[in-house]
Amino acid sequence: MSFPGTTRGIKRLPDGYIAVPIAENQKLSVLKICVLVRPEPDPVGGHMVVLRNMVDAKIFLGCMIDASAQVLDWLELWMQNSGTLINTPAASRLNLSNAMLDNSWNKQLRAFEQLNASEIIKTGLESSNPLPTLIDISAGCPVHPTDPESGTPWKLCTDEGLLQQNGLPGYSSSLHRYLYIPASGSATKFVPATPGAPANESTKPMSEICAKNAHTIPFNIAAGLMLVKKHDPIDLETYIDILSGISWDGLKHGRSILDIGEQINALRKDETTLTNDGRLFLETCGRHGRLIETLHLKLRLLADIVSSIHTMVCNLQRPLLNIGPESWQVKLGEVGRGLPFLWTAKAVLSDPGDAIPLAIEDTNLQYYLPSPVAGTSIYRPLVSSVPTKGRASLRIRSVLTETNDTTVVEGTFTTRERIEIASHDIVWLRINLACGDVDLYAHLESDSAMASGEWRFRTVAQNLKHTEDLKAAEGVPMPDIQFEIIPLLSSPCDLYSLAVLAIRIFLVDNKNSLPVVLDETLSLMRQVEADFDENVSIEERISNLFSKDNRWLESLGPHHLTFDEITSDEVFGIIPTEIWWAILIIIMKMLPGLGPDSECRDYGDAQTGGLHKVFERTMDDIDKLILKTRSLIVSDRQSNLEIAAAIQKYLT
């Protein structure tokens, strides 16, 4: 057996791709920050490699090169993009604006700096808008549109007074963006830079300022803020599969495979390096040891994942609400010759989440909504994907004035819609009175209702102007009232997502799919809770279930840690049962609202100012298991068991 040479850290541009500086002033720099461009577009992926689309940003694959065009590092180029939110329901209901997105951007930047400041490359463009940019793919250079008369570049207009003077939406009060020539003053023309931006006699189309060049493609034409951070090409699911014993196809761009360096290629299917020196235990001489090593490496991976979410939520004091495997990349460190490089792996959070803050008007409540483009995912509870809305009837019982001059309304709510509501959720009600529409925000209580199908409601304290009109409506049945249940989504949603990720890490293999094993885990949780007895530990309840019904072991046993052929009968001779029960308990406690063993009662069960605390017990439990499994790796447990059996036989 031979080990790979010392060139593993060398990175290179893939064949057929060029590195284009992100701004004209970068062309003269010794170290250039570039976007990776394919002059001949991939039939599926196009000219540029889009790593991810966020609710308010697009992320491109980039690189840092030196004067010789040697790639020094792979980069993520986060480009702010407000255009994706325009005309969405969230934008109209929440009154989103560029100012709100800029504020969110700055918070995310600070969170990234707290999480791992060494990953951020400061260019100034993360806090100061760049010039609008196109890319000339034939010349391999950036292009900033300029005014032919003055020779000055077009810039993003943030002058509220100037925009208002010309009858255009303001920058801070809308999602629309306009380019202008600052030197022209009030005589400047404006160029709409976002989809659907209103046009009038003071505007002209984008086509008039862009070079008439078929080889020019847009890059950052709306002059969005740009964040540059280091990129690790291995995604989380790929790494999980690698730990389970399979290799990787490689980094893809549409139909193309990107060759970006030996360290990454070491994980591809046509390489033997992974077998040779990726692990401590070699494939040919340590099947049992490899299983314990896999368990330990997967525990370390989960610890990285939970810790990174804890840090991010602690700094942002908001949930992420979009957690999935795509939220992380895995970084491999440089190692000496012959050392197991998988032991250098670290999961790096690459997505700070895109939860939208919802300030309830006339109250001090803060709620969060998932991204309007998030959709449904197995990694997110369905409550965060599908809000309930419809029509209802209500009767106001009383209108109360609180000591702080706020108003609380109590009444009865009836609807034919099938609704499920948690104690922390809130219901938006729009009541039409003589004074106009009045929006109320209430909690529903079914226990105190007098009739089936009814809920008593009590609104949160609001600063309402029309209390007299509300009092006049006391006792009056009001049909056809528009309502929507706004689930209080907080960090327990992220805890649920982490539980599903843990299931993906420990229990999914070539025989267990994620939907099936998630269903089995939820069934186990419900059975454990059905057998709840405060005098019987959860470990004992799980052990009893596995002893009574072997199907639990077949579906949720540690043999699913790897693609290696290890039977369920022999697996507990390798991995102690108490360690496996502890892993299952960690997962089950992370699932909110399933019983007394759950860490959180529902998806809103997190205290204000302490949203990150829901992750802390999980982190402590995982850290304890890491220490226990590390001790298993350096001992020959199978031999110890044989010796113990021999001693026991002799004694009896």
XYZ file of C-alpha atoms in Angstrom:
652
model
C 0.000 0.000 0.000
C 1.216 3.505 -0.777
C -0.052 6.855 0.393
C -0.759 9.820 -1.883
C 1.925 12.428 -2.357
C 2.201 15.863 -0.841
C 0.232 17.662 -3.589
C -3.166 16.942 -2.067
C -3.700 20.563 -1.001
C -3.173 21.942 -4.521
C -6.301 23.450 -6.061
C -6.830 24.112 -9.759
C -9.315 25.626 -12.161
C -11.466 22.944 -13.786
C -10.976 22.434 -17.517
C -13.281 24.691 -19.538
C -13.686 27.295 -16.775
C -12.125 30.704 -16.217
C -11.802 32.927 -13.143
C -13.303 36.393 -13.691
C -12.649 39.180 -11.126
C -15.841 40.362 -9.430
C -14.996 44.049 -10.028
C -12.773 46.065 -12.357
C -10.571 47.235 -9.484
C -9.761 43.586 -8.748
C -7.976 43.186 -12.087
C -4.874 45.030 -10.834
C -4.686 43.213 -7.496
C -2.041 40.599 -6.831
C -4.694 38.462 -5.154
C -7.959 38.503 -7.067
C -11.409 37.479 -5.893
C -13.156 35.900 -8.861
C -16.337 34.182 -9.905
C -15.985 30.840 -11.704
C -17.339 31.141 -15.259
C -17.775 28.601 -18.038
C -17.550 30.473 -21.398
C -19.398 27.629 -23.121
C -22.448 27.252 -20.877
C -23.333 23.921 -19.362
C -26.674 22.894 -20.950
C -28.243 22.667 -17.485
C -26.116 24.823 -15.181
C -25.391 27.759 -17.504
C -22.300 29.980 -17.350
C -21.833 30.276 -13.571
C -21.946 27.703 -10.790
C -24.853 28.572 -8.495
C -24.280 26.814 -5.193
C -27.574 27.801 -3.563
C -30.498 30.189 -3.841
C -31.527 31.955 -0.654
C -34.666 33.958 0.012
C -32.741 37.225 -0.452
C -29.432 36.124 -1.975
C -27.835 33.997 -4.675
C -24.584 32.181 -3.912
C -21.998 31.570 -6.650
C -18.848 29.458 -6.636
C -15.785 31.664 -6.754
C -12.088 31.483 -6.040
C -9.088 33.515 -4.967
C -6.204 33.461 -7.446
C -2.714 34.939 -7.450
C -0.819 36.699 -10.248
C -0.089 33.351 -11.918
C -3.789 32.376 -11.863
C -3.091 29.684 -9.257
C -6.191 28.946 -7.181
C -5.429 29.653 -3.535
C -8.894 29.046 -2.119
C -12.422 28.218 -3.187
C -14.957 30.854 -2.229
C -18.668 31.408 -1.836
C -19.850 34.694 -3.323
C -23.068 35.713 -1.573
C -24.875 38.281 -3.711
C -27.817 40.127 -2.187
C -30.916 39.766 -4.346
C -34.149 41.469 -3.289
C -35.818 40.667 -6.620
C -36.775 37.138 -5.537
C -39.089 38.538 -2.857
C -40.961 41.021 -5.044
C -44.650 40.138 -5.557
C -44.532 37.289 -3.025
C -47.311 37.019 -0.391
C -44.742 37.516 2.366
C -43.560 40.789 0.821
C -47.063 42.222 0.608
C -48.177 41.095 4.047
C -44.992 41.926 5.942
C -44.195 45.136 4.077
C -40.633 43.996 3.355
C -38.140 46.567 2.134
C -34.510 47.010 1.153
C -33.867 48.569 4.561
C -35.169 45.432 6.307
C -33.092 43.183 4.057
C -29.973 45.296 4.652
C -30.540 45.041 8.391
C -30.993 41.272 8.143
C -27.863 41.058 5.973
C -25.808 42.910 8.593
C -27.082 40.623 11.349
C -26.155 37.559 9.312
C -22.698 38.985 8.673
C -22.152 39.499 12.392
C -23.390 35.973 13.058
C -20.927 34.534 10.529
C -18.130 36.534 12.149
C -19.053 35.130 15.552
C -19.365 31.599 14.196
C -16.077 31.496 12.301
C -14.438 34.835 11.514
C -11.530 33.150 9.711
C -13.927 31.975 6.986
C -14.910 35.549 6.028
C -12.834 37.554 3.542
C -13.538 41.247 4.013
C -13.706 43.221 0.757
C -15.813 46.185 1.854
C -18.579 45.021 -0.486
C -20.323 43.251 2.380
C -21.232 46.657 3.851
C -20.955 49.074 0.889
C -22.845 48.435 -2.340
C -20.597 47.634 -5.326
C -21.016 49.092 -8.779
C -23.571 47.295 -10.987
C -21.651 44.505 -12.697
C -21.877 42.411 -15.853
C -19.371 39.864 -17.119
C -17.848 39.816 -20.584
C -17.302 36.091 -21.021
C -15.301 36.510 -24.249
C -12.778 38.882 -22.632
C -12.981 37.207 -19.224
C -13.458 40.487 -17.366
C -16.091 42.408 -15.374
C -17.928 45.374 -16.888
C -19.468 48.291 -14.988
C -22.030 50.230 -17.081
C -21.009 53.885 -17.513
C -22.689 57.023 -18.795
C -21.173 57.782 -22.244
C -21.560 61.552 -21.788
C -19.893 61.974 -18.395
C -17.870 58.757 -18.348
C -19.033 58.083 -14.784
C -20.430 54.720 -13.685
C -24.039 54.057 -12.852
C -24.640 53.451 -9.146
C -27.382 52.231 -6.860
C -29.675 55.075 -5.789
C -30.471 55.199 -2.066
C -31.437 58.902 -2.060
C -35.015 58.765 -0.754
C -35.750 62.414 -1.559
C -34.523 62.145 -5.140
C -36.533 58.983 -5.782
C -39.666 60.511 -4.269
C -39.158 63.700 -6.269
C -39.263 61.615 -9.452
C -42.326 59.625 -8.424
C -40.435 56.369 -7.822
C -40.583 53.911 -4.887
C -38.109 54.689 -2.122
C -35.136 52.456 -1.440
C -35.811 52.050 2.290
C -39.572 51.621 1.933
C -39.726 49.105 -0.946
C -37.881 46.152 -2.472
C -37.305 47.969 -5.760
C -33.919 49.309 -6.809
C -32.881 51.951 -9.317
C -29.525 52.919 -10.802
C -28.574 56.555 -11.391
C -25.698 58.930 -12.179
C -24.981 60.863 -8.947
C -22.985 63.566 -10.764
C -26.052 64.496 -12.835
C -27.993 65.525 -9.739
C -31.732 66.010 -10.233
C -31.292 65.720 -14.015
C -30.266 62.066 -13.796
C -32.251 59.304 -15.411
C -33.126 56.217 -13.379
C -32.762 52.617 -14.523
C -35.045 49.996 -12.897
C -32.822 47.164 -11.634
C -35.417 44.848 -10.080
C -38.284 42.902 -11.717
C -41.469 44.917 -12.049
C -39.972 48.180 -10.797
C -42.313 51.054 -11.810
C -41.187 53.137 -14.790
C -42.118 56.683 -15.823
C -40.719 59.607 -17.815
C -37.706 59.810 -15.481
C -36.575 56.226 -16.180
C -34.995 54.375 -19.048
C -34.586 50.624 -19.607
C -31.568 48.604 -18.533
C -30.832 47.680 -22.159
C -29.830 51.287 -22.894
C -26.946 51.332 -20.411
C -25.587 47.829 -21.017
C -22.946 47.276 -23.671
C -24.362 45.931 -26.923
C -22.353 42.743 -26.611
C -23.741 39.252 -27.082
C -20.970 37.927 -24.834
C -22.038 40.006 -21.822
C -24.076 38.330 -19.081
C -25.513 39.896 -15.893
C -23.753 39.191 -12.628
C -24.688 41.791 -9.995
C -26.635 44.303 -12.046
C -28.742 45.457 -9.059
C -25.600 46.315 -7.050
C -26.471 44.021 -4.152
C -24.146 43.728 -1.187
C -21.625 40.894 -1.536
C -20.233 38.605 1.124
C -17.142 36.547 0.363
C -16.413 33.481 2.459
C -14.394 30.327 2.070
C -16.122 27.366 0.467
C -15.755 23.685 1.248
C -17.028 21.629 -1.699
C -18.100 18.550 0.278
C -21.754 18.786 1.252
C -23.089 17.179 4.400
C -25.050 14.327 2.821
C -22.047 13.359 0.733
C -19.894 13.190 3.845
C -22.489 11.148 5.752
C -22.495 8.604 2.914
C -18.692 8.577 2.887
C -18.692 7.706 6.598
C -21.239 4.969 5.870
C -18.804 3.423 3.411
C -19.602 4.740 -0.065
C -17.689 7.219 -2.202
C -18.548 10.358 -4.120
C -19.333 11.258 -7.739
C -17.602 14.651 -7.444
C -18.647 18.315 -7.446
C -21.301 18.914 -10.117
C -22.275 21.903 -12.254
C -25.319 20.899 -14.252
C -24.131 17.889 -16.242
C -20.454 18.649 -15.670
C -18.120 17.287 -12.984
C -15.669 19.871 -11.631
C -12.081 18.760 -11.064
C -10.917 21.150 -8.340
C -8.024 19.404 -6.598
C -6.589 16.179 -5.216
C -7.962 16.458 -1.693
C -11.518 16.428 -3.014
C -10.750 13.851 -5.704
C -9.546 11.506 -2.958
C -13.200 10.920 -2.101
C -14.362 10.078 -5.619
C -15.394 6.628 -6.789
C -12.355 6.096 -8.986
C -9.922 6.739 -6.135
C -8.525 4.223 -3.621
C -7.139 6.851 -1.258
C -10.251 6.828 0.913
C -9.757 3.141 1.656
C -6.026 3.582 2.183
C -5.784 6.453 4.628
C -9.171 8.026 5.266
C -9.753 5.959 8.389
C -7.909 4.593 11.363
C -9.176 1.042 10.735
C -8.496 -0.335 7.259
C -11.325 -1.971 5.328
C -9.583 -5.316 5.004
C -8.601 -5.829 8.634
C -10.978 -4.145 11.030
C -14.681 -4.461 10.246
C -15.760 -4.269 13.894
C -13.295 -1.511 14.638
C -14.529 0.414 11.589
C -18.097 0.272 12.917
C -17.065 1.814 16.244
C -14.935 4.362 14.381
C -17.911 5.218 12.166
C -20.094 5.739 15.233
C -17.484 8.025 16.803
C -16.980 10.078 13.637
C -20.732 10.446 13.186
C -21.142 11.606 16.781
C -18.439 14.208 16.214
C -20.239 15.294 13.050
C -23.542 15.699 14.912
C -21.758 17.635 17.666
C -20.384 20.079 15.066
C -23.844 20.508 13.561
C -25.685 21.154 16.837
C -22.934 23.438 18.146
C -22.970 25.583 15.002
C -26.757 26.054 15.227
C -26.475 26.911 18.926
C -23.883 29.594 18.152
C -25.857 31.043 15.252
C -29.166 31.218 17.145
C -27.396 32.652 20.190
C -25.986 35.508 18.109
C -29.040 36.182 15.942
C -31.658 35.468 18.635
C -33.922 34.100 15.943
C -34.504 30.599 14.582
C -33.249 29.502 11.167
C -36.403 27.569 10.064
C -34.775 26.164 6.928
C -32.300 23.637 8.298
C -31.402 20.724 6.046
C -28.276 18.879 4.918
C -27.616 21.674 2.415
C -27.027 24.059 5.349
C -23.533 22.652 5.941
C -20.329 21.934 4.112
C -17.608 19.693 5.477
C -14.040 20.945 5.727
C -11.116 18.525 5.556
C -7.890 19.615 7.220
C -4.369 19.039 5.943
C -2.757 15.925 7.441
C 0.641 14.319 7.519
C 1.469 11.392 5.296
C -0.471 8.268 6.221
C -2.731 9.868 8.817
C -6.527 9.249 8.619
C -7.817 12.447 7.009
C -11.486 11.788 7.851
C -10.544 12.551 11.453
C -9.790 16.133 10.417
C -13.325 16.736 9.106
C -15.465 19.516 10.532
C -19.023 20.494 9.598
C -19.197 24.218 8.792
C -22.541 26.007 8.794
C -22.878 27.794 5.463
C -26.448 29.083 5.725
C -27.547 31.404 8.557
C -31.200 30.775 7.773
C -33.776 33.023 6.193
C -36.520 33.220 8.814
C -38.541 36.382 8.306
C -39.234 38.381 11.486
C -42.897 39.232 11.929
C -43.565 42.092 14.312
C -47.226 41.926 15.306
C -48.572 45.424 14.783
C -49.591 47.377 17.878
C -47.886 44.768 20.110
C -44.409 43.922 21.358
C -44.609 40.333 20.095
C -41.982 38.933 17.730
C -42.848 35.972 15.503
C -40.978 34.339 12.649
C -42.094 32.962 9.332
C -40.185 30.526 7.120
C -38.914 31.641 3.761
C -41.682 31.867 1.145
C -39.503 29.719 -1.133
C -38.647 27.111 1.508
C -41.472 24.725 0.585
C -42.120 21.416 2.320
C -39.188 19.338 3.500
C -38.806 16.182 5.559
C -36.346 18.144 7.690
C -38.940 20.715 8.726
C -42.163 20.140 10.667
C -45.191 20.606 8.453
C -46.470 23.374 10.711
C -43.661 25.590 9.400
C -44.675 24.974 5.808
C -48.482 25.259 5.606
C -50.317 27.999 7.536
C -54.049 27.485 8.184
C -56.424 30.156 6.966
C -60.107 30.483 6.199
C -63.369 32.026 7.368
C -64.874 31.983 10.850
C -67.642 33.415 12.986
C -66.962 35.177 16.246
C -68.669 36.938 19.110
C -66.969 39.550 21.255
C -67.665 38.925 24.957
C -65.737 41.850 26.436
C -63.274 44.604 25.583
C -60.800 45.278 28.401
C -58.444 48.205 28.855
C -55.144 47.289 30.489
C -53.166 49.519 32.850
C -50.649 50.432 30.127
C -53.401 51.794 27.842
C -53.465 48.664 25.726
C -56.633 46.760 24.854
C -57.515 43.082 25.214
C -60.542 41.523 23.501
C -62.164 38.300 24.709
C -64.714 36.294 22.767
C -65.809 33.081 21.083
C -64.415 31.763 17.785
C -66.148 29.199 15.531
C -65.022 27.753 12.198
C -65.754 24.752 10.004
C -62.104 24.577 9.004
C -60.099 21.745 10.501
C -57.459 23.473 12.582
C -54.646 22.300 14.819
C -53.216 24.924 17.103
C -50.513 24.870 19.773
C -50.664 26.889 22.955
C -48.102 29.412 21.687
C -49.695 29.901 18.255
C -51.569 33.083 17.434
C -54.636 33.730 15.262
C -54.952 36.820 13.091
C -58.546 38.050 12.834
C -59.744 40.834 10.532
C -62.999 42.382 11.756
C -64.973 44.817 9.639
C -66.489 47.570 11.787
C -67.999 50.962 11.053
C -64.551 52.521 11.488
C -63.032 50.107 8.941
C -60.983 46.929 9.222
C -59.514 46.114 12.640
C -56.810 43.450 12.940
C -56.733 41.433 16.149
C -54.172 38.850 17.259
C -55.439 36.222 19.671
C -54.714 32.928 21.387
C -57.389 30.200 21.166
C -58.454 28.047 24.117
C -60.656 25.028 23.418
C -60.849 23.883 27.068
C -62.856 26.915 28.203
C -65.360 26.841 25.309
C -69.012 26.105 26.114
C -69.886 24.181 22.929
C -68.244 21.674 20.612
C -66.438 23.246 17.669
C -65.919 26.526 19.499
C -62.837 28.162 20.950
C -62.591 30.953 23.437
C -60.107 33.589 22.341
C -58.184 36.296 24.141
C -56.156 38.780 22.151
C -52.673 39.886 23.054
C -52.474 43.402 24.452
C -52.634 45.810 21.502
C -52.510 49.573 21.078
C -55.892 49.892 19.366
C -57.438 53.196 18.317
C -61.027 52.052 17.885
C -61.892 50.558 21.275
C -65.299 52.243 21.335
C -66.272 50.568 18.049
C -65.156 47.227 19.469
C -67.199 47.752 22.629
C -70.232 48.590 20.503
C -69.836 45.183 18.827
C -69.910 43.218 22.118
C -72.378 40.340 21.877
C -73.020 40.839 18.156
C -72.514 37.639 16.069
C -70.053 38.399 13.266
C -69.993 35.840 10.428
C -67.494 35.455 7.580
C -64.488 36.788 9.469
C -61.151 36.246 7.742
C -58.587 34.441 9.905
C -55.155 32.888 9.672
C -53.294 30.813 12.233
C -49.749 32.071 12.601
C -47.742 29.284 14.243
C -45.205 30.544 16.746
C -42.117 29.077 15.170
C -38.985 29.344 17.214
C -35.796 27.406 17.898
C -37.672 24.138 18.710
C -38.367 23.981 14.947
C -34.617 23.901 14.424
C -34.285 21.269 17.156
C -36.764 19.097 15.226
C -34.687 19.558 12.067
C -31.562 18.503 13.955
C -33.367 15.379 15.173
C -34.195 14.397 11.590
C -30.589 15.086 10.595
C -29.438 12.816 13.431
C -31.735 10.091 12.089
C -30.207 10.622 8.630
C -26.709 10.310 10.090
C -27.176 7.220 12.281
C -30.022 5.178 10.805
C -30.191 5.612 7.015
C -28.321 3.102 4.860
C -28.935 1.116 1.678
C -31.814 -0.708 3.416
C -33.396 2.130 5.417
C -34.782 5.226 3.677
C -35.181 8.463 5.624
C -39.015 8.654 5.389
C -39.346 5.067 6.612
C -36.863 5.331 9.467
C -38.287 8.700 10.576
C -41.703 7.057 10.776
C -40.234 4.153 12.769
C -38.510 6.571 15.165
C -41.730 8.506 15.754
C -43.519 5.196 16.393
C -40.856 4.216 18.927
C -41.175 7.610 20.609
C -44.938 7.285 20.919
C -44.653 3.764 22.321
C -42.019 4.879 24.827
C -44.288 7.740 25.914
C -47.292 5.388 26.117
C -45.298 3.296 28.597
C -44.279 6.376 30.580
C -43.730 5.739 34.268
C -41.824 8.250 36.321
C -40.295 5.353 38.276
C -38.941 3.688 35.118
C -36.096 5.329 33.195
C -36.407 5.987 29.493
C -33.388 3.702 28.924
C -35.235 0.842 30.585
C -38.412 1.504 28.604
C -36.470 1.408 25.305
C -34.603 -1.732 26.333
C -37.882 -3.471 27.219
C -39.406 -2.591 23.840
C -36.377 -3.915 21.928
C -36.433 -7.113 24.017
C -40.146 -7.727 23.438
C -40.207 -7.032 19.689
C -37.170 -7.758 17.508
C -38.558 -5.524 14.737
C -37.337 -2.465 16.656
C -33.776 -3.780 16.462
C -34.125 -4.594 12.770
C -35.320 -1.083 11.890
C -33.494 1.058 14.464
C -30.383 -0.921 15.344
C -26.738 0.244 15.073
C -26.069 -2.033 12.077
C -27.569 0.798 9.980
C -24.518 2.958 10.773
C -22.669 1.511 7.808
C -23.182 -0.128 4.436
C -20.939 -2.976 5.620
C -22.736 -6.295 6.053
C -23.177 -6.516 9.824
C -26.189 -8.400 11.151
C -28.491 -7.115 13.851
C -27.660 -10.209 15.923
C -23.941 -9.432 16.167
C -24.062 -5.648 16.342
C -24.565 -5.348 20.107
C -21.452 -7.435 20.547
C -19.598 -4.509 18.976
C -21.468 -1.440 20.225
C -22.701 -1.444 23.844
C -26.467 -1.220 24.209
C -26.236 1.633 26.710
C -24.480 3.794 24.105
C -27.079 3.035 21.439
C -29.965 3.686 23.832
C -28.333 7.027 24.668
C -28.244 7.962 20.959
C -31.910 7.067 20.473
C -32.817 9.052 23.595
C -30.961 12.119 22.313
C -32.911 11.925 19.050
C -36.280 11.402 20.719
C -35.809 14.238 23.209
C -35.089 16.594 20.317
C -38.575 15.993 18.856
C -40.907 18.657 20.334
C -44.342 17.974 21.734
C -44.383 14.178 21.751
C -44.591 13.699 25.513
C -42.924 14.291 28.870
C -39.529 13.162 27.574
C -39.429 15.843 24.847
C -37.107 18.774 25.424
C -39.791 21.255 24.221
C -43.585 21.194 24.547
C -44.200 22.614 21.065
C -42.475 24.534 18.272
C -42.743 27.845 20.126
C -41.467 26.632 23.497
C -38.381 28.841 23.814
C -37.884 31.779 26.099
C -37.335 35.270 24.691
C -33.641 36.139 24.755
C -32.710 32.503 25.291
C -33.706 30.809 22.048
C -30.334 29.016 21.931
C -30.828 27.271 25.273
C -33.018 24.529 23.754
C -29.866 23.023 22.190
C -27.648 22.967 25.275
C -28.742 19.691 26.865
C -28.387 17.934 23.518
C -24.849 19.301 23.145
C -23.880 18.066 26.619
C -25.307 14.588 25.978
C -23.469 14.247 22.652
C -20.171 15.387 24.181
C -20.444 12.680 26.851
C -21.008 10.026 24.189
C -18.014 11.229 22.179
C -15.765 10.586 25.187
C -17.263 7.128 25.715
C -16.897 6.041 22.081
C -13.357 7.409 21.887
C -12.386 5.036 24.678
C -13.946 2.140 22.731
C -11.761 2.809 19.701
C -8.493 2.352 21.560
C -9.567 -0.830 23.324
C -10.244 -4.276 21.916
C -13.755 -4.748 23.239
C -14.307 -8.069 21.464
C -11.260 -9.567 23.145
C -12.388 -8.159 26.476
C -15.784 -9.831 26.037
C -14.157 -13.158 25.205
C -11.958 -12.912 28.289
C -14.927 -11.964 30.446
C -16.908 -14.925 29.079
C -14.033 -17.303 29.822
C -13.710 -15.999 33.380
C -17.447 -16.286 33.902
C -17.416 -19.865 32.594
C -14.576 -20.749 34.949
C -16.355 -19.196 37.942
C -19.552 -21.094 37.249
